Short mmCIF file of C-alpha atoms and ligand atoms in Angstrom, two decimals:
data_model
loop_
_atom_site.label_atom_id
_atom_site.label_comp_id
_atom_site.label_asym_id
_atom_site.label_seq_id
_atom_site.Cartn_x
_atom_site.Cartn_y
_atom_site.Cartn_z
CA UNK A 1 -78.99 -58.93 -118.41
CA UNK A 2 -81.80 -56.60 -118.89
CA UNK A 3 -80.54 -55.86 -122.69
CA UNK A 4 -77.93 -58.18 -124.81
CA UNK A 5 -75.13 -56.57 -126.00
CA UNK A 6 -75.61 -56.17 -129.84
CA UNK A 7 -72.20 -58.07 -130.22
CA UNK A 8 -73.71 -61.26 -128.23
CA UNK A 9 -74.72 -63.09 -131.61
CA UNK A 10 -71.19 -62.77 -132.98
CA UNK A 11 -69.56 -64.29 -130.08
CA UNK A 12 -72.00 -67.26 -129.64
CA UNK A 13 -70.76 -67.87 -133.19
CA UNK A 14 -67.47 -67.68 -132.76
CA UNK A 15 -67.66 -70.03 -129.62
CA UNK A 16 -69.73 -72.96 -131.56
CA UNK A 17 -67.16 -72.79 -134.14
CA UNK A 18 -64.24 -72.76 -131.20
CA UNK A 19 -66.15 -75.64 -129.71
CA UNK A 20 -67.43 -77.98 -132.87
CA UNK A 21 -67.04 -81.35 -133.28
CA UNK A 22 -63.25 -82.35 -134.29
CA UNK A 23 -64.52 -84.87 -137.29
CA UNK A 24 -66.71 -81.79 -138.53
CA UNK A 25 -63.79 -79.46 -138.29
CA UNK A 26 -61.50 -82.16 -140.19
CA UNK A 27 -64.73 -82.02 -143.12
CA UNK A 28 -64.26 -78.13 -143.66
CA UNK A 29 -60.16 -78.44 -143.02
CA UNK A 30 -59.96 -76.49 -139.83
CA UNK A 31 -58.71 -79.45 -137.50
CA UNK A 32 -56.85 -77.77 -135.40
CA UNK A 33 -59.21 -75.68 -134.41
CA UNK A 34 -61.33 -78.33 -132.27
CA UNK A 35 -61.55 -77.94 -128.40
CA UNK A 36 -58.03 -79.18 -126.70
CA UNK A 37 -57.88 -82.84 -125.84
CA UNK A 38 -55.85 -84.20 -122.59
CA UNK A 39 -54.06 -87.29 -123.76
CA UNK A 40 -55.48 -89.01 -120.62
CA UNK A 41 -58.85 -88.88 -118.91
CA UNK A 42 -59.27 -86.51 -116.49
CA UNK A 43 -60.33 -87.42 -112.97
CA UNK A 44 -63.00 -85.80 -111.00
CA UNK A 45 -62.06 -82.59 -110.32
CA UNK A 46 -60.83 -80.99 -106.56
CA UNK A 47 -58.42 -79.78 -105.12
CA UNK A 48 -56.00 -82.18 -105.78
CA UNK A 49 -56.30 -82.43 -109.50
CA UNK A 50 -55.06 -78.10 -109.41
CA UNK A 51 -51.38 -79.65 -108.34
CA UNK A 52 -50.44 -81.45 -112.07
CA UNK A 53 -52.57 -78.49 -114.18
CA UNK A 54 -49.18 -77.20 -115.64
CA UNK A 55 -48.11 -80.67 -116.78
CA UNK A 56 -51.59 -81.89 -118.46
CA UNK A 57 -51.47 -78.11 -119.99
CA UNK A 58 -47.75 -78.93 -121.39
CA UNK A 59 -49.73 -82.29 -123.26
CA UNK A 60 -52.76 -80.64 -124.47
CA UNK A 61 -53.08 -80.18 -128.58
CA UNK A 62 -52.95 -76.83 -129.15
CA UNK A 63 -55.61 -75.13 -131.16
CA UNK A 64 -54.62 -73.20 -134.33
CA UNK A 65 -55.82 -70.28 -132.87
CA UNK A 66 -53.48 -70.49 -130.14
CA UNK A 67 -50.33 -72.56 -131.98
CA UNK A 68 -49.99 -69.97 -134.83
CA UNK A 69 -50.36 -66.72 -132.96
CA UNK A 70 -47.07 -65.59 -131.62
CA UNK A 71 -48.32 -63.60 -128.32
CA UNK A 72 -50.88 -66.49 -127.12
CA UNK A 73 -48.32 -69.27 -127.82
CA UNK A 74 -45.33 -67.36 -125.90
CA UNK A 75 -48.24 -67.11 -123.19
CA UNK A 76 -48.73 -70.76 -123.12
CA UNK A 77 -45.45 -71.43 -123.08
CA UNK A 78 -45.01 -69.23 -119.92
CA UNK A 79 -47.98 -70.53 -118.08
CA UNK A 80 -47.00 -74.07 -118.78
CA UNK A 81 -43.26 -73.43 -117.34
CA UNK A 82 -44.88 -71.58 -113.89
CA UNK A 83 -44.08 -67.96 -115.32
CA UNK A 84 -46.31 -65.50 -113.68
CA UNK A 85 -48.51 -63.48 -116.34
CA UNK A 86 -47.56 -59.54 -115.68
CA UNK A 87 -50.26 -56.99 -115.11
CA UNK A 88 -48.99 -55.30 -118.61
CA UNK A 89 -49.24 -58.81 -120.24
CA UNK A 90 -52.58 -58.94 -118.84
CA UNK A 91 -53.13 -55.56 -120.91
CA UNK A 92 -52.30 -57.06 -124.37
CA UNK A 93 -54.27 -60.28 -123.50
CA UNK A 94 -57.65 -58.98 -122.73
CA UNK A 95 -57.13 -56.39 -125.76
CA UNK A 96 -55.91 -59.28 -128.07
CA UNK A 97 -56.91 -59.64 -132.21
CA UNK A 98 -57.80 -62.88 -131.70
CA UNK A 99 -60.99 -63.24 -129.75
CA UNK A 100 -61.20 -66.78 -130.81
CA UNK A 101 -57.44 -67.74 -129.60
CA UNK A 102 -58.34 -65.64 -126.18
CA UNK A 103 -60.68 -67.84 -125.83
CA UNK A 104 -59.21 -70.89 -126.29
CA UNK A 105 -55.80 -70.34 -124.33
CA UNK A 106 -57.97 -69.21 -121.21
CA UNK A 107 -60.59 -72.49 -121.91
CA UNK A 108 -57.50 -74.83 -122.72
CA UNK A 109 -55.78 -73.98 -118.96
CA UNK A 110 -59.37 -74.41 -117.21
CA UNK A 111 -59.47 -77.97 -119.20
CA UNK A 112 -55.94 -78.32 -118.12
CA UNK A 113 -57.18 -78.09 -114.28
CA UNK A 114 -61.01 -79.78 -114.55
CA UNK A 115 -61.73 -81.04 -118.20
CA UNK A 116 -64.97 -81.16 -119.21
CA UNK A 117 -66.36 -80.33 -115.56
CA UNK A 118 -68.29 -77.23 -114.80
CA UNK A 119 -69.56 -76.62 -110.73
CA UNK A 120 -72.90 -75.45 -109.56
CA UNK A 121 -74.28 -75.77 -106.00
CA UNK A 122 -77.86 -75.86 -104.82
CA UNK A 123 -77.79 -72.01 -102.78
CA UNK A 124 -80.75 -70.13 -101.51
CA UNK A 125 -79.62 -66.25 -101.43
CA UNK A 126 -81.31 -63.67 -98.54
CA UNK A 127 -80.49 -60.36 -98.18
CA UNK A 128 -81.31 -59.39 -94.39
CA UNK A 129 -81.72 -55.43 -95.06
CA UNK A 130 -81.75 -53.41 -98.71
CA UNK A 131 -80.94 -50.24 -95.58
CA UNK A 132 -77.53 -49.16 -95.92
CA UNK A 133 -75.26 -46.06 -94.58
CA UNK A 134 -73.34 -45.79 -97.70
CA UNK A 135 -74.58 -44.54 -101.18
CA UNK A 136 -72.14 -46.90 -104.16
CA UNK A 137 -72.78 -44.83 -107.20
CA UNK A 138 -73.43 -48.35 -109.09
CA UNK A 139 -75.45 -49.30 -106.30
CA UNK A 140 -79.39 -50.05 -107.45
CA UNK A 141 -80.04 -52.32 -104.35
CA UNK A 142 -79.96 -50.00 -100.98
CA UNK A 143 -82.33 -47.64 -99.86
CA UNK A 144 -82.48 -44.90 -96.95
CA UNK A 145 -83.53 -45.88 -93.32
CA UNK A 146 -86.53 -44.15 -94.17
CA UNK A 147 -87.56 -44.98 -97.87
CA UNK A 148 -90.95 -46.59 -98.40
CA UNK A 149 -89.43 -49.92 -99.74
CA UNK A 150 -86.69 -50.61 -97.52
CA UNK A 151 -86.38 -53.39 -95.14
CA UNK A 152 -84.41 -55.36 -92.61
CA UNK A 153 -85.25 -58.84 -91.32
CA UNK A 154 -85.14 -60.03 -88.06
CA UNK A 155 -83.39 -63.13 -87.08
CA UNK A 156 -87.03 -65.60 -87.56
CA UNK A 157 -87.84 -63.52 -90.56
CA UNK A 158 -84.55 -64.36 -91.89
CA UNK A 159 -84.52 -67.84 -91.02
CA UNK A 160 -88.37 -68.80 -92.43
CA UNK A 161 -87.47 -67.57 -95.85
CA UNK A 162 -84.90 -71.33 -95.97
CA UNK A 163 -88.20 -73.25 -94.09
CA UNK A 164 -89.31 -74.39 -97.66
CA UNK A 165 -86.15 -75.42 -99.32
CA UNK A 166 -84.14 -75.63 -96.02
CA UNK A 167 -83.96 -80.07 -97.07
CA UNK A 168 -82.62 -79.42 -100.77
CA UNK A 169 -80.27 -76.84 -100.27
CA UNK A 170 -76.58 -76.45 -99.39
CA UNK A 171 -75.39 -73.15 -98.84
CA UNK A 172 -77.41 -69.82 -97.82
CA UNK A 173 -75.38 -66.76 -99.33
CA UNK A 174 -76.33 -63.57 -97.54
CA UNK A 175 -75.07 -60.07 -98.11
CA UNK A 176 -77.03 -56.66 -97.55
CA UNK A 177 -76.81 -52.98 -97.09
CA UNK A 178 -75.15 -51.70 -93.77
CA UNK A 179 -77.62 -50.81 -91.09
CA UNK A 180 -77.05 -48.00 -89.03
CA UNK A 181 -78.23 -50.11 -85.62
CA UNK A 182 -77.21 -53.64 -86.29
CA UNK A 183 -74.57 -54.70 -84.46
CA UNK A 184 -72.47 -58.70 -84.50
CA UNK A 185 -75.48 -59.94 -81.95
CA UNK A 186 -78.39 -59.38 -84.77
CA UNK A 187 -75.90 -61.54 -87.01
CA UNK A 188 -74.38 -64.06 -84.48
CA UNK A 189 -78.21 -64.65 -83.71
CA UNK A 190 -79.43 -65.07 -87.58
CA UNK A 191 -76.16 -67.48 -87.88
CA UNK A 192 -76.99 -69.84 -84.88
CA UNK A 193 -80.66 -70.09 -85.77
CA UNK A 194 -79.87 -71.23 -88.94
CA UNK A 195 -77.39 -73.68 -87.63
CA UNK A 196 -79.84 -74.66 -85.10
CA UNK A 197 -82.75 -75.31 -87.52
CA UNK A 198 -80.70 -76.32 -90.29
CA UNK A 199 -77.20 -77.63 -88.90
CA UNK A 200 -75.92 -79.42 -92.50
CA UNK A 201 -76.89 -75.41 -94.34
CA UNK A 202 -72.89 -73.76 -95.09
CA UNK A 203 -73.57 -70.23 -94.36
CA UNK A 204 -71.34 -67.91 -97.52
CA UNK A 205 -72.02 -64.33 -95.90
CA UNK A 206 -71.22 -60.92 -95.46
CA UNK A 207 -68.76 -58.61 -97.82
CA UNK A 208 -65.77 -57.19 -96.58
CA UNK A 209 -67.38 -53.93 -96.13
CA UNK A 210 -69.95 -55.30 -93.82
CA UNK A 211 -68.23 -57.04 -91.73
CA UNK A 212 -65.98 -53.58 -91.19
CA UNK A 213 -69.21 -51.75 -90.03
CA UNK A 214 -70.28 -54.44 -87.99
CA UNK A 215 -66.83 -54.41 -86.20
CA UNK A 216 -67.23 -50.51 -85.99
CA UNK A 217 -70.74 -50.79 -84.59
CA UNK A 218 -69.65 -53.39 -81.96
CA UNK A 219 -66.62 -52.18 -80.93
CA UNK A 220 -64.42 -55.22 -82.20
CA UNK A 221 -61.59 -55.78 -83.90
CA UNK A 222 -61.80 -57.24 -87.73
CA UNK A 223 -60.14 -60.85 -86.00
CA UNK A 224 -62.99 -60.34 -83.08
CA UNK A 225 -65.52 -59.98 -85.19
CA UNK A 226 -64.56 -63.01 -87.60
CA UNK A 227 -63.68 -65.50 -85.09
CA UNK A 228 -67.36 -64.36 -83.22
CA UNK A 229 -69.16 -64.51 -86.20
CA UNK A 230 -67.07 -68.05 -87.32
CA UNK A 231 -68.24 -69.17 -83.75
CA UNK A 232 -71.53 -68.48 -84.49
CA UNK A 233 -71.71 -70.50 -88.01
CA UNK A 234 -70.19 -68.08 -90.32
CA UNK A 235 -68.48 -70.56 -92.93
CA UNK A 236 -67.14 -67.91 -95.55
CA UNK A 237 -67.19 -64.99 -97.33
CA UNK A 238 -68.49 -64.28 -100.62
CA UNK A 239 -66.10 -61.96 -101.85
CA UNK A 240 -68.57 -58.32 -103.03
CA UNK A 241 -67.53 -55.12 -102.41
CA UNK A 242 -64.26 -55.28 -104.18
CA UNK A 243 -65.57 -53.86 -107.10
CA UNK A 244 -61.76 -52.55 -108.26
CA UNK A 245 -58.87 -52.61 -106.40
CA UNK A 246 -57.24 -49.28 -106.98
CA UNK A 247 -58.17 -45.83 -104.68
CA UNK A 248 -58.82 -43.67 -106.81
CA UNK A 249 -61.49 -45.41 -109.03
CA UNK A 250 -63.36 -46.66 -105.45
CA UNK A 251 -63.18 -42.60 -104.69
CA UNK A 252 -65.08 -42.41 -107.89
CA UNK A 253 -67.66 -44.95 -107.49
CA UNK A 254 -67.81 -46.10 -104.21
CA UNK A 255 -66.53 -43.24 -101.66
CA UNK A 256 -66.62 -44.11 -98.16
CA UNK A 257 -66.17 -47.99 -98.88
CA UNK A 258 -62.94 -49.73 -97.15
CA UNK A 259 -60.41 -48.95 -99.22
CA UNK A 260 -58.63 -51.40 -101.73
CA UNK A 261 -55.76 -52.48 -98.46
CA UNK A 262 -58.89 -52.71 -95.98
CA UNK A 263 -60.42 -55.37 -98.44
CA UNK A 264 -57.33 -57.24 -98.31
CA UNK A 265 -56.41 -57.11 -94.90
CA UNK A 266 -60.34 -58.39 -93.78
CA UNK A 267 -60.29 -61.07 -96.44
CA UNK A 268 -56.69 -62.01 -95.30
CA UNK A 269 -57.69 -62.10 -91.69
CA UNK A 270 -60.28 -64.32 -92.56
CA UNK A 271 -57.68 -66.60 -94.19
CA UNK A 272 -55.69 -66.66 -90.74
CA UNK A 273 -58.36 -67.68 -89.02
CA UNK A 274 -59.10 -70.97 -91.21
CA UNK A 275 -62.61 -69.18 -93.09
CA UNK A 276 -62.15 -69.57 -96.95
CA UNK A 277 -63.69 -66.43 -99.05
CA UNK A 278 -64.00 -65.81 -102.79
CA UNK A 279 -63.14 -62.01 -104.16
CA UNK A 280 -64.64 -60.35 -106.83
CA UNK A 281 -64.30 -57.76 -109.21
CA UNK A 282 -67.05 -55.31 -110.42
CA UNK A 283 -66.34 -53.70 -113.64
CA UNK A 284 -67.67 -51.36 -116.84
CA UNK A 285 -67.73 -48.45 -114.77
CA UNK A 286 -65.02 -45.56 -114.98
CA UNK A 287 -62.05 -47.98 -114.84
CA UNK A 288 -59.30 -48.56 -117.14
CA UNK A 289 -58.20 -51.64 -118.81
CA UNK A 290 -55.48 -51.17 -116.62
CA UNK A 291 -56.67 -50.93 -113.77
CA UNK A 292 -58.78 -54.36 -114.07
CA UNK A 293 -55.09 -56.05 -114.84
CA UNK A 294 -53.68 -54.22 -111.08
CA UNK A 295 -56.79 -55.64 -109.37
CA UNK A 296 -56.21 -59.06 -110.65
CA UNK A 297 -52.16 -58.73 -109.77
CA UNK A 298 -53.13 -57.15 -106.36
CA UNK A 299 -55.41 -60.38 -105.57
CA UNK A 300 -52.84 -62.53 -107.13
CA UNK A 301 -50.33 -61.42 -104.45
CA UNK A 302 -52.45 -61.42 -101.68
CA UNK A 303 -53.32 -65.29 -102.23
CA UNK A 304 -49.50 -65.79 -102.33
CA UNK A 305 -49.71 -64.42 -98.90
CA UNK A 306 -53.14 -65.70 -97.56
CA UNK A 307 -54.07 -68.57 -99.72
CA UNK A 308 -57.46 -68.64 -98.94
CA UNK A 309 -59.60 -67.29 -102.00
CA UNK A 310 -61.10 -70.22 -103.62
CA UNK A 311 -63.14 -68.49 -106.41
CA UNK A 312 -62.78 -65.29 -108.46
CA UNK A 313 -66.40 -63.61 -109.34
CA UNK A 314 -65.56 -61.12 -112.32
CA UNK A 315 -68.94 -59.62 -112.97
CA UNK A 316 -70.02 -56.41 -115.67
CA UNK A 317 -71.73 -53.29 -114.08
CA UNK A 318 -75.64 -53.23 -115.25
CA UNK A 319 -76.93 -49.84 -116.10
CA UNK A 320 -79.76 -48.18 -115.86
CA UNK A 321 -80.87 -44.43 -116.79
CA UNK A 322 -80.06 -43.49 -113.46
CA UNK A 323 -76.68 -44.71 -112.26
CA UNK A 324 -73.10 -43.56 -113.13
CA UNK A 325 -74.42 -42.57 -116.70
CA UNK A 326 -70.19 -41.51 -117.41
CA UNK A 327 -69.71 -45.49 -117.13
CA UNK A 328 -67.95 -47.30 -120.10
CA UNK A 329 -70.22 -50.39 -119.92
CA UNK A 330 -68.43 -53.58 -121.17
CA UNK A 331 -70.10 -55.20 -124.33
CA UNK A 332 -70.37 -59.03 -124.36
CA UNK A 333 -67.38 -59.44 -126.38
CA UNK A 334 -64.88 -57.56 -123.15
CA UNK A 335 -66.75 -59.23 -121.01
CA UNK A 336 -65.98 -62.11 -122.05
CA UNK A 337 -62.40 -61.03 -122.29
CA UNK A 338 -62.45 -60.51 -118.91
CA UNK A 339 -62.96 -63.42 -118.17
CA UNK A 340 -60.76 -65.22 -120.39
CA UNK A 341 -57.70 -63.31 -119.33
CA UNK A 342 -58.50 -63.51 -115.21
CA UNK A 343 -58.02 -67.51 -116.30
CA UNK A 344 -54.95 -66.77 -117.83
CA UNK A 345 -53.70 -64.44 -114.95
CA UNK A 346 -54.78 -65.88 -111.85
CA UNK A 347 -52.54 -69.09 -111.74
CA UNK A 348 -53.22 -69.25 -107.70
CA UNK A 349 -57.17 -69.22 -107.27
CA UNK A 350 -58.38 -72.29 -108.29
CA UNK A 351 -62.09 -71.19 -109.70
CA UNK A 352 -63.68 -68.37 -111.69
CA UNK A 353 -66.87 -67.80 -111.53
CA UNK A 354 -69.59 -67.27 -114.53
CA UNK A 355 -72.22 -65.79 -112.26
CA UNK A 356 -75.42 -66.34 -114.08
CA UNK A 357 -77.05 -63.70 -111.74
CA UNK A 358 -75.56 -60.71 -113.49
CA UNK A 359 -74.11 -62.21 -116.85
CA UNK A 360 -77.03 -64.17 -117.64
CA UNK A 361 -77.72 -67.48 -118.63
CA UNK A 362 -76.62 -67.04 -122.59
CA UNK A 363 -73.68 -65.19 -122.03
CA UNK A 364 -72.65 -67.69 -118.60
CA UNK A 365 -72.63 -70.58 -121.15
CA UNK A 366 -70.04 -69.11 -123.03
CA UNK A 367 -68.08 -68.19 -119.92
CA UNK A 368 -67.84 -71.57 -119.24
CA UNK A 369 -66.44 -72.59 -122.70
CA UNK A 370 -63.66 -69.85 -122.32
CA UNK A 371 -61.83 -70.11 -118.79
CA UNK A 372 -65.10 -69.95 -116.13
CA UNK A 373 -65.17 -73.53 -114.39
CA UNK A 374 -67.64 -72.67 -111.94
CA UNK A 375 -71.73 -71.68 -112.79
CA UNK A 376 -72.86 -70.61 -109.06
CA UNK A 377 -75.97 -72.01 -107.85
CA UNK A 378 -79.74 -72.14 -108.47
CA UNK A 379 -79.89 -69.46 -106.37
CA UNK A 380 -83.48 -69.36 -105.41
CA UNK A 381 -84.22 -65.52 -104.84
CA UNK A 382 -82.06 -62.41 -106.05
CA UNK A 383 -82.49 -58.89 -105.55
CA UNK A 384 -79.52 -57.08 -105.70
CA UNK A 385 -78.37 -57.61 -109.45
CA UNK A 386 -82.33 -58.18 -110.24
CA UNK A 387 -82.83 -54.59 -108.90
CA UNK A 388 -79.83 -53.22 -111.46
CA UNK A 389 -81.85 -54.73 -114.51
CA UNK A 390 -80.62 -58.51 -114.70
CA UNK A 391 -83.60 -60.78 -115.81
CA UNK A 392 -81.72 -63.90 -115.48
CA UNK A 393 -84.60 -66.48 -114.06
CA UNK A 394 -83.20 -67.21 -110.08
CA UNK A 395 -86.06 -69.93 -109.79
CA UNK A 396 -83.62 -73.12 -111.59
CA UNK A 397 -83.82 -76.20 -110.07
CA UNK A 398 -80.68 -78.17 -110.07
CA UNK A 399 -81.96 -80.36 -113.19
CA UNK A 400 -82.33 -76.46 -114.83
CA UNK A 401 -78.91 -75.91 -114.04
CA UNK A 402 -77.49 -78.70 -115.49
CA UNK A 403 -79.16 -79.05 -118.54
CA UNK A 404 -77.66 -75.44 -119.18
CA UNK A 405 -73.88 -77.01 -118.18
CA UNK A 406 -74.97 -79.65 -120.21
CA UNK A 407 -76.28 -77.60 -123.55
CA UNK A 408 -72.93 -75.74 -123.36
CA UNK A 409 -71.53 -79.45 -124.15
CA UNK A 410 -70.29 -79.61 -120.93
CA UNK A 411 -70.48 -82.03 -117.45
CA UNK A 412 -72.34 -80.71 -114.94
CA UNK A 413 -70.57 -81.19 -111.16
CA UNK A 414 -72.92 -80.52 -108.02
CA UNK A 415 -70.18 -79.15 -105.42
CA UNK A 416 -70.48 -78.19 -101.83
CA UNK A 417 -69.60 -74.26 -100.78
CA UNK A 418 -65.78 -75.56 -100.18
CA UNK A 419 -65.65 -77.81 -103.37
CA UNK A 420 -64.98 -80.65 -101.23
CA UNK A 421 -67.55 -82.78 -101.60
CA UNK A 422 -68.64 -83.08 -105.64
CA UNK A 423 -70.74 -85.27 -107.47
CA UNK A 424 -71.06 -85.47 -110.94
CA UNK A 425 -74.41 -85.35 -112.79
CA UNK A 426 -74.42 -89.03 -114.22
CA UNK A 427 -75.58 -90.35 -118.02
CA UNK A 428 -78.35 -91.58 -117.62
CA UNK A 429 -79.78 -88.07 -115.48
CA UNK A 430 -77.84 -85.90 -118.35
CA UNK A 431 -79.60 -88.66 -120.94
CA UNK A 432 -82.79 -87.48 -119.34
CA UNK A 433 -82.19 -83.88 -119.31
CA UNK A 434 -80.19 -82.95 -122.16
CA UNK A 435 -82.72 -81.07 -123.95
CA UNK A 436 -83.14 -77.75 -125.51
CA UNK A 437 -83.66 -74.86 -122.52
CA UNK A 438 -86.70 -73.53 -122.79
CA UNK A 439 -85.64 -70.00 -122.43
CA UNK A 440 -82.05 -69.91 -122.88
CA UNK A 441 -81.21 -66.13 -122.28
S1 SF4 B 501 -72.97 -51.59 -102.71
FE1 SF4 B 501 -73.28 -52.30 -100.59
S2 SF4 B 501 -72.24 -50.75 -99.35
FE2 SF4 B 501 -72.56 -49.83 -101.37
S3 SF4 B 501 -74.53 -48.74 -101.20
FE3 SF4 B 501 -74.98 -50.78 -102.04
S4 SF4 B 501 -75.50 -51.98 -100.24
FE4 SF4 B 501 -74.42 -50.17 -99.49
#
């Protein structure tokens, strides 16, 4: 982030006590406040290790912050018996006392579903065009057709930018502006040369709202336009544009954007047609508290019906001088919060994300230690949060990236873009990178 919250320092030191060593804790009496233990080892994480979270939850030791606070340990209680957490819950969660115990229910259930293991993936992000029809008031990223710096790649523009790293990485995530003249063949074309260059690269791209104009401009359906685009290489969807799920705030922020049901009905359509996406939630702008908790209810119900969001993204709008100066920016500590609670709340979508990209590297680490199970990649090249003011370095190598997983005090897993294929970042390569980040924030 271009400028730490001044409440950042306070929270780091709340986590490292949260997170310190049990046989120090037992020195300065405060034993039950060590990290929650499973009573057996936990195995790699996937997929399959999400079925028995609620049961491994139900054995955990309960921290004191947790055990002795009547709202958090009624909460536990609920999660661990399959009650769903309401939107108003939600409400008195992410505006609890207890920072600390927040903390600690949301990092207890992510231990409950992956222990000690944190996710990263080697990605390469492109944007194909900063051009885009639509004006987002938070929106520091697209220019006019016209402007001096914009841009739009062609298909061998687009695919020379992976030439140099097109070996090494996984995934290529690519999301841009909407331009007025592309239609699905400038897209089915970048998608097929990249599958034809690079045929083992997943390709994560295009936001709801993009994939609406680009069924506009061809005159397709939302299912054509998927399945064409799926046909062409398309593997998923990353999940931006739905900043927050209710009407009226989008009419504040975002007019002319799908609205909140169009969001849901692309990303379910996707589901149908067998292409996983992540969603995503942008907020510290005009919303209320309460409308963050309906946007995590309103995804929670459409993965009961779809069932094919794999990650959550919650990320904090960046401000500048120019752009939606009536926002109510969220410090580190609601942030945070935010985070926490979507743990807590989302019972049916398997990740959250701490995207380093817009949180930054500091503040990500302490995602991770408080419900985030999931670090996104090393990214490679960034404009569209760099352009907003983050400074968060997109040049990490995968050794980078897990030393930070691995200076949280936590294990490092390298995962594909469908977390099916994961490997985890052994002793002796964590013996030989565990030291100190040389530029932590
Ligand atoms: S957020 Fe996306 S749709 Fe909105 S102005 Fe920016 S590039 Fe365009």
């Amino acid at each position: 982030m271009s400028k730490p919250p001044d409440d950042f320092d306070a929270i780091r030191l709340l986590m490292v006590f949260n997170r310190a060593t049990p046989w120090y804790l037992e020195i300065i009496g405060f034993k039950s406040y060590c990290r929650p233990v499973l009573s057996e080892p936990m195995l790699i994480a996937d997929q399959s290790a999400n079925s028995g979270w609620r049961h491994r939850l139900s054995e955990m030791e309960i921290p004191i912050t947790v055990g002795r606070d009547s709202t958090l340990s009624r909460t536990l209680k609920g999660v661990i018996r399959g009650r769903r957490i309401t939107a108003d819950e939600g409400i008195v969660l992410h505006n609890h006392n207890s920072f600390a115990g927040l903390c600690a229910l949301a990092d207890m259930i992510k231990r409950s579903r992956y222990g000690d293991h944190v996710f990263f993936n080697d990605n390469l992000h492109i944007n194909p065009t900063n051009i885009c029809t639509l004006a987002c008031r938070f929106c520091a990223f697209r220019k006019g057709l016209r402007h001096h710096e914009s841009y739009a790649l062609s298909p061998e523009e687009f695919v020379s930018r992976i030439e140099s790293c097109g070996t090494s990485i996984d995934e290529v995530h690519a999301v841009g502006g909407l331009h007025p003249q592309w239609t699905i063949n400038h897209y089915a074309e970048i998608f097929r040369s990249i599958k034809a260059r690079f045929p083992g690269i997943h390709i994560k791209s295009l936001t709801a709202v993009e994939i609406k104009h680009i069924a506009i401009r061809s005159g397709l359906s939302i299912r054509e336009t998927l399945g064409a685009l799926k046909e062409a290489g398309l593997g998923s969807l990353p999940g931006g544009g739905a900043e927050i799920l209710v009407d009226s705030v989008r009419d504040r922020i975002c007019r002319g954007k799908e609205l909140s049901e169009e969001y849901l009905e692309i990303h379910g359509t996707a589901h149908s047609l067998g292409i996983p996406t992540n969603c995503t939630m942008l907020f510290g702008t005009v919303e209320e508290i309460v409308d963050r908790m309906t946007h995590l209810d309103t995804l929670r119900i459409q993965q009961d019906a779809s069932g094919g969001f794999q990650c959550f993204v919650p990320y904090p709008f960046l401000p500048d001088k120019a752009r939606l100066p009536e926002a109510r920016l969220a410090s580190a500590n609601e942030i945070i919060r935010v985070i926490a609670t979507s743990r807590i709340m989302l019972d049916n979508i398997p990740h959250i994300k701490a995207y380093r990209m817009n949180l930054g590297d500091a503040l990500a680490s302490i995602a991770i230690n408080s419900g985030a199970d999931d670090i996104d990649g090393t990214v490679g090249h960034e404009e569209i949060m760099h352009e907003a003011g983050s400074t968060t370095r997109s040049d990490f190598s995968e050794r980078e990236l897990a030393r930070l997983v691995i200076s949280s005090g936590l294990v490092p897993v390298k995962r594909d873009s469908t977390y099916s294929s994961l490997r985890i970042i052994g002793e002796n390569e964590r013996t030989n990178i565990l030291q100190p980040l040389a530029s932590p924030v």
